[in-house]
Short mmCIF file of C-alpha atoms in Angstrom, two decimals:
data_model
loop_
_atom_site.label_atom_id
_atom_site.label_comp_id
_atom_site.label_asym_id
_atom_site.label_seq_id
_atom_site.Cartn_x
_atom_site.Cartn_y
_atom_site.Cartn_z
CA MET A 20 -46.34 59.14 63.04
CA SER A 21 -48.38 62.19 63.72
CA VAL A 22 -46.46 65.13 65.04
CA VAL A 23 -47.72 66.67 68.25
CA ILE A 24 -46.74 70.29 68.72
CA GLU A 25 -46.78 71.25 72.35
CA GLN A 26 -47.98 74.54 73.72
CA PRO A 27 -44.98 76.86 73.41
CA ARG A 28 -45.04 77.81 77.09
CA SER A 29 -45.61 74.33 78.52
CA PRO A 30 -42.65 72.92 80.42
CA ARG A 31 -40.33 70.82 78.32
CA SER A 32 -41.36 67.17 78.37
CA ARG A 33 -38.25 65.04 78.13
CA LYS A 34 -39.63 61.54 78.27
CA ARG A 35 -40.09 60.65 74.59
CA ALA A 36 -37.06 62.60 73.45
CA ASN A 37 -34.86 60.71 75.87
CA LEU A 38 -36.15 57.33 74.69
CA GLU A 39 -35.29 58.24 71.11
CA LYS A 40 -31.92 59.53 72.29
CA TYR A 41 -31.12 56.27 74.04
CA GLY A 42 -32.12 54.40 70.88
CA TRP A 43 -29.81 56.63 68.86
CA MET A 44 -26.96 56.03 71.31
CA TYR A 45 -27.63 52.29 71.41
CA MET A 46 -27.32 52.00 67.61
CA ARG A 47 -23.86 53.55 67.74
CA ALA A 48 -22.59 51.76 70.85
CA SER A 49 -23.85 48.33 69.78
CA GLY A 50 -22.72 49.01 66.22
CA VAL A 51 -19.07 49.41 67.21
CA VAL A 52 -19.14 46.19 69.26
CA LEU A 53 -20.99 44.33 66.51
CA VAL A 54 -18.34 45.24 63.94
CA VAL A 55 -15.77 43.41 66.08
CA LEU A 56 -18.06 40.48 66.97
CA ILE A 57 -19.39 39.86 63.45
CA PHE A 58 -16.06 40.37 61.65
CA GLY A 59 -14.56 37.86 64.11
CA HIS A 60 -17.50 35.49 63.57
CA LEU A 61 -17.13 35.64 59.78
CA PHE A 62 -13.35 35.27 59.94
CA VAL A 63 -13.44 32.16 62.13
CA ASN A 64 -16.49 30.48 60.56
CA LEU A 65 -16.16 31.39 56.86
CA PHE A 66 -12.50 32.27 56.25
CA LEU A 67 -10.32 30.04 58.41
CA GLY A 68 -9.83 26.37 57.60
CA GLU A 69 -12.41 24.88 55.27
CA GLY A 70 -14.83 27.79 55.72
CA ILE A 71 -18.51 27.04 55.17
CA LYS A 72 -17.70 23.43 54.24
CA ALA A 73 -16.47 22.69 57.76
CA ILE A 74 -19.60 23.91 59.52
CA ASP A 75 -21.70 21.15 61.04
CA PHE A 76 -22.95 20.02 64.45
CA ALA A 77 -19.47 18.94 65.53
CA PHE A 78 -18.06 22.37 64.61
CA VAL A 79 -20.70 24.19 66.69
CA GLY A 80 -20.24 21.67 69.52
CA GLY A 81 -16.51 22.33 69.51
CA LYS A 82 -16.98 26.09 69.63
CA TRP A 83 -19.67 26.07 72.32
CA SER A 84 -17.65 23.81 74.61
CA ASP A 85 -15.56 26.95 75.12
CA PRO A 86 -17.15 29.65 77.34
CA PHE A 87 -15.34 32.29 75.28
CA TRP A 88 -17.42 31.52 72.16
CA LYS A 89 -20.60 31.10 74.23
CA VAL A 90 -20.23 34.65 75.53
CA TRP A 91 -19.21 35.87 72.06
CA ASP A 92 -22.29 34.39 70.40
CA LEU A 93 -24.61 35.42 73.24
CA LEU A 94 -23.46 39.04 72.95
CA MET A 95 -23.82 38.88 69.18
CA LEU A 96 -27.35 37.49 69.50
CA TRP A 97 -28.62 40.16 71.88
CA LEU A 98 -26.83 43.15 70.40
CA ALA A 99 -27.58 42.28 66.76
CA LEU A 100 -31.26 41.43 67.22
CA ILE A 101 -31.99 44.57 69.21
CA HIS A 102 -29.91 46.68 66.77
CA GLY A 103 -31.74 45.16 63.80
CA THR A 104 -35.18 45.45 65.36
CA ASN A 105 -34.60 49.08 66.29
CA GLY A 106 -33.40 49.74 62.74
CA MET A 107 -36.56 48.18 61.34
CA ARG A 108 -38.59 50.32 63.74
CA THR A 109 -36.99 53.39 62.15
CA LEU A 110 -38.04 52.19 58.70
CA VAL A 111 -41.58 51.43 59.88
CA ASN A 112 -41.89 54.93 61.35
CA ASP A 113 -40.52 56.45 58.13
CA TYR A 114 -42.59 54.54 55.60
CA THR A 115 -45.99 54.00 57.23
CA SER A 116 -48.50 56.83 57.25
CA LYS A 117 -51.13 55.30 59.50
CA PRO A 118 -50.18 55.25 63.20
CA LYS A 119 -52.19 52.07 63.78
CA ILE A 120 -50.24 50.16 61.14
CA ALA A 121 -46.96 51.49 62.49
CA LYS A 122 -47.89 50.39 65.98
CA THR A 123 -48.92 46.89 64.84
CA LEU A 124 -45.72 46.44 62.84
CA ASN A 125 -43.54 47.71 65.66
CA ILE A 126 -45.19 45.46 68.24
CA SER A 127 -44.71 42.51 65.86
CA LEU A 128 -41.04 43.41 65.37
CA TRP A 129 -40.31 43.55 69.11
CA ALA A 130 -42.29 40.34 69.69
CA ILE A 131 -40.18 38.52 67.07
CA CYS A 132 -37.06 40.00 68.64
CA ALA A 133 -38.06 38.82 72.13
CA VAL A 134 -38.87 35.30 70.89
CA LEU A 135 -35.59 34.91 69.01
CA VAL A 136 -33.45 36.37 71.81
CA THR A 137 -35.10 34.00 74.27
CA LEU A 138 -34.79 31.02 71.94
CA GLY A 139 -31.15 31.75 71.13
CA THR A 140 -30.21 32.31 74.77
CA LEU A 141 -31.87 29.04 75.82
CA VAL A 142 -30.12 27.18 73.01
CA ILE A 143 -26.69 28.52 73.99
CA PHE A 144 -27.15 27.68 77.69
CA THR A 145 -28.89 24.29 77.37
CA PHE A 146 -26.81 23.03 74.44
CA ASP A 147 -25.34 19.53 74.84
CA PRO A 148 -22.44 18.87 72.44
CA CYS A 149 -22.68 15.11 73.12
CA PRO A 150 -26.41 14.25 73.07
CA ALA A 151 -27.17 10.67 74.16
CA GLY A 152 -28.08 8.29 71.38
CA ALA A 153 -26.61 10.40 68.57
CA ALA A 154 -24.33 8.82 65.98
CA ALA A 155 -20.72 9.22 67.17
CA GLU A 156 -19.43 10.37 63.77
CA LEU A 157 -21.71 13.43 63.90
CA LEU A 158 -20.38 14.59 67.28
CA PRO A 159 -17.26 16.54 68.29
CA SER A 160 -14.23 14.26 68.73
CA PHE A 161 -14.05 14.89 72.48
CA CYS A 162 -17.43 13.13 73.00
CA SER A 163 -16.06 9.64 72.33
CA ALA A 164 -13.03 10.25 74.55
CA LYS A 165 -15.23 10.35 77.64
CA MET B 15 -32.72 74.53 26.93
CA PRO B 16 -33.68 73.82 30.51
CA SER B 17 -30.61 73.00 32.50
CA MET B 18 -30.23 70.39 35.19
CA PRO B 19 -31.13 71.60 38.67
CA ALA B 20 -28.05 72.51 40.62
CA GLY B 21 -28.92 69.96 43.30
CA THR B 22 -28.08 70.23 46.93
CA LEU B 23 -25.24 69.17 49.18
CA TYR B 24 -27.17 65.99 49.97
CA ARG B 25 -29.57 65.00 47.23
CA GLY B 26 -28.26 62.65 44.57
CA LYS B 27 -24.84 62.66 46.15
CA VAL B 28 -22.75 60.45 48.40
CA GLY B 29 -24.72 61.45 51.50
CA MET B 30 -27.99 60.26 50.03
CA TRP B 31 -26.73 57.09 48.37
CA SER B 32 -24.82 55.93 51.43
CA TRP B 33 -28.05 56.40 53.42
CA VAL B 34 -30.03 54.38 50.85
CA LEU B 35 -27.43 51.60 50.80
CA HIS B 36 -27.28 51.55 54.60
CA ARG B 37 -31.03 50.95 54.78
CA ILE B 38 -31.15 48.28 52.08
CA THR B 39 -28.19 46.35 53.50
CA GLY B 40 -29.61 46.72 57.01
CA VAL B 41 -32.96 45.18 56.05
CA ALA B 42 -31.26 42.34 54.18
CA ILE B 43 -29.01 41.55 57.14
CA PHE B 44 -31.99 41.71 59.54
CA PHE B 45 -33.95 39.07 57.63
CA PHE B 46 -30.90 36.85 57.35
CA LEU B 47 -30.39 37.20 61.10
CA LEU B 48 -33.93 35.94 61.79
CA VAL B 49 -33.28 32.84 59.65
CA HIS B 50 -29.78 32.34 61.07
CA VAL B 51 -30.94 32.27 64.71
CA LEU B 52 -33.60 29.70 63.77
CA ASP B 53 -31.24 27.44 61.81
CA THR B 54 -28.63 27.56 64.57
CA ALA B 55 -31.32 26.68 67.13
CA LEU B 56 -31.60 23.29 65.40
CA VAL B 57 -28.42 22.17 67.23
CA ARG B 58 -30.74 21.77 70.22
CA LEU B 59 -32.96 19.37 68.25
CA SER B 60 -30.50 16.85 66.83
CA PRO B 61 -27.15 16.72 64.99
CA GLU B 62 -28.96 15.34 61.92
CA ALA B 63 -31.48 18.20 61.78
CA TYR B 64 -28.75 20.85 62.09
CA ASN B 65 -26.48 19.20 59.52
CA ALA B 66 -29.34 18.84 57.04
CA VAL B 67 -30.21 22.53 57.19
CA ILE B 68 -26.64 23.86 57.34
CA GLY B 69 -25.97 21.63 54.31
CA THR B 70 -28.06 24.03 52.20
CA TYR B 71 -25.57 26.79 53.10
CA LYS B 72 -22.94 24.81 51.18
CA THR B 73 -24.91 24.60 47.91
CA PRO B 74 -23.76 26.77 44.96
CA LEU B 75 -26.84 29.00 44.99
CA ILE B 76 -26.79 29.81 48.71
CA GLY B 77 -22.98 29.88 48.61
CA LEU B 78 -23.20 32.74 46.11
CA ALA B 79 -25.89 34.46 48.18
CA GLU B 80 -23.44 34.36 51.11
CA LEU B 81 -21.09 36.52 49.05
CA GLY B 82 -23.88 39.08 48.82
CA LEU B 83 -24.50 38.80 52.55
CA VAL B 84 -20.82 39.37 53.35
CA ALA B 85 -20.71 42.35 50.97
CA ALA B 86 -23.79 43.82 52.65
CA ILE B 87 -22.28 43.31 56.12
CA LEU B 88 -18.95 44.86 55.08
CA PHE B 89 -20.66 47.98 53.72
CA HIS B 90 -23.13 48.32 56.61
CA ALA B 91 -20.41 47.87 59.25
CA LEU B 92 -17.89 50.28 57.74
CA ASN B 93 -20.48 52.88 56.74
CA GLY B 94 -21.87 52.63 60.29
CA LEU B 95 -18.42 53.59 61.59
CA ARG B 96 -18.45 56.48 59.09
CA VAL B 97 -21.82 57.64 60.48
CA ILE B 98 -20.38 57.54 64.01
CA LEU B 99 -17.39 59.61 62.89
CA ILE B 100 -19.70 62.15 61.23
CA ASP B 101 -21.66 62.39 64.50
CA PHE B 102 -18.80 62.53 66.97
CA TRP B 103 -15.62 63.60 65.19
CA ARG B 104 -15.07 67.33 64.91
CA LYS B 105 -14.05 67.06 61.26
CA GLY B 106 -16.48 64.25 60.46
CA VAL B 107 -18.86 66.33 58.36
CA LYS B 108 -16.02 67.92 56.45
CA TYR B 109 -14.61 64.54 55.46
CA GLN B 110 -17.88 62.60 55.05
CA ASN B 111 -17.44 62.44 51.27
CA VAL B 112 -13.89 61.09 51.29
CA MET B 113 -14.82 58.76 54.17
CA PHE B 114 -17.51 57.21 51.97
CA TRP B 115 -14.92 56.31 49.36
CA ILE B 116 -12.59 54.97 52.06
CA VAL B 117 -15.49 52.78 53.24
CA ILE B 118 -16.01 51.50 49.69
CA GLY B 119 -12.27 50.92 49.32
CA ILE B 120 -11.83 48.95 52.55
CA ALA B 121 -15.04 46.98 51.94
CA ALA B 122 -13.89 46.12 48.40
CA ALA B 123 -10.43 45.06 49.63
CA LEU B 124 -11.87 42.82 52.35
CA PHE B 125 -14.42 41.40 49.92
CA LEU B 126 -11.71 40.58 47.37
CA GLY B 127 -9.76 38.85 50.12
CA PHE B 128 -12.77 36.79 51.11
CA ALA B 129 -14.55 35.97 47.83
CA PRO B 130 -11.96 33.71 46.12
CA ARG B 131 -11.49 31.69 49.29
CA HIS B 132 -15.22 31.31 49.82
CA LEU B 133 -15.85 30.33 46.19
CA ASP B 134 -13.02 27.81 46.52
CA HIS B 135 -14.84 26.23 49.48
CA VAL B 136 -18.31 26.32 47.90
CA PHE B 137 -17.26 24.91 44.51
CA ASN B 138 -14.56 22.53 45.82
CA LEU B 139 -11.91 24.06 43.59
CA GLY B 140 -9.00 23.12 45.85
CA LEU B 141 -7.16 26.37 45.09
CA PHE B 142 -6.20 27.34 48.64
#
């Protein structure tokens, strides 16, 4: 990024500095929450019980039938994707020398972020743990009880 | 004989290497996150589609890669907390060096608690 040096006596423009400041604050605030969310996610999904072996559609269906885990995963989705995208933006700004390339990469990053946040949010809210016509042995146990 | 440059407080030391590691682990986690949102989205398609893709997570190769992912997350998370302490804690800068080694220590302890159990699951060893 090219550095613009303002006229020394021009009034202080705060706009850009504040945006960067909010980004800086966001990384720290979301980071603390993400440590809790992701450590909990790894503990429940990879450490408890049979770990990675136990993860299948029925496992996800069981978790997402509980609003607690829906909110947990939704928060993780939003916070982590924005945290990661903003981190990548920092790297793009550090390692590209041409402003045009930086801009293209950054727009691509935020577009990918927006698509995945939207997709993930829709999946969490429209998820059906007992889809009609699916083989019963692939579904959570509570599906057959209905 | 030319002697080694004296170096600085930052260059070639804990401050620099923790910064390098933070970036590398951050990028790795970011790309995994992109894949992970997509594979999880398959639950919306069909149980078969999701189970087929999540099945690859249980193979030996990807199972081992998951150890690397967990190690990267442990370092990035704990070093991130160290960065916050350096920024906001009055004595953060003074203790940044020792805090780095505490980060490595806690990350290593958690990793050693996780790795045998995970390998047991991936390779069906039946140890735990």
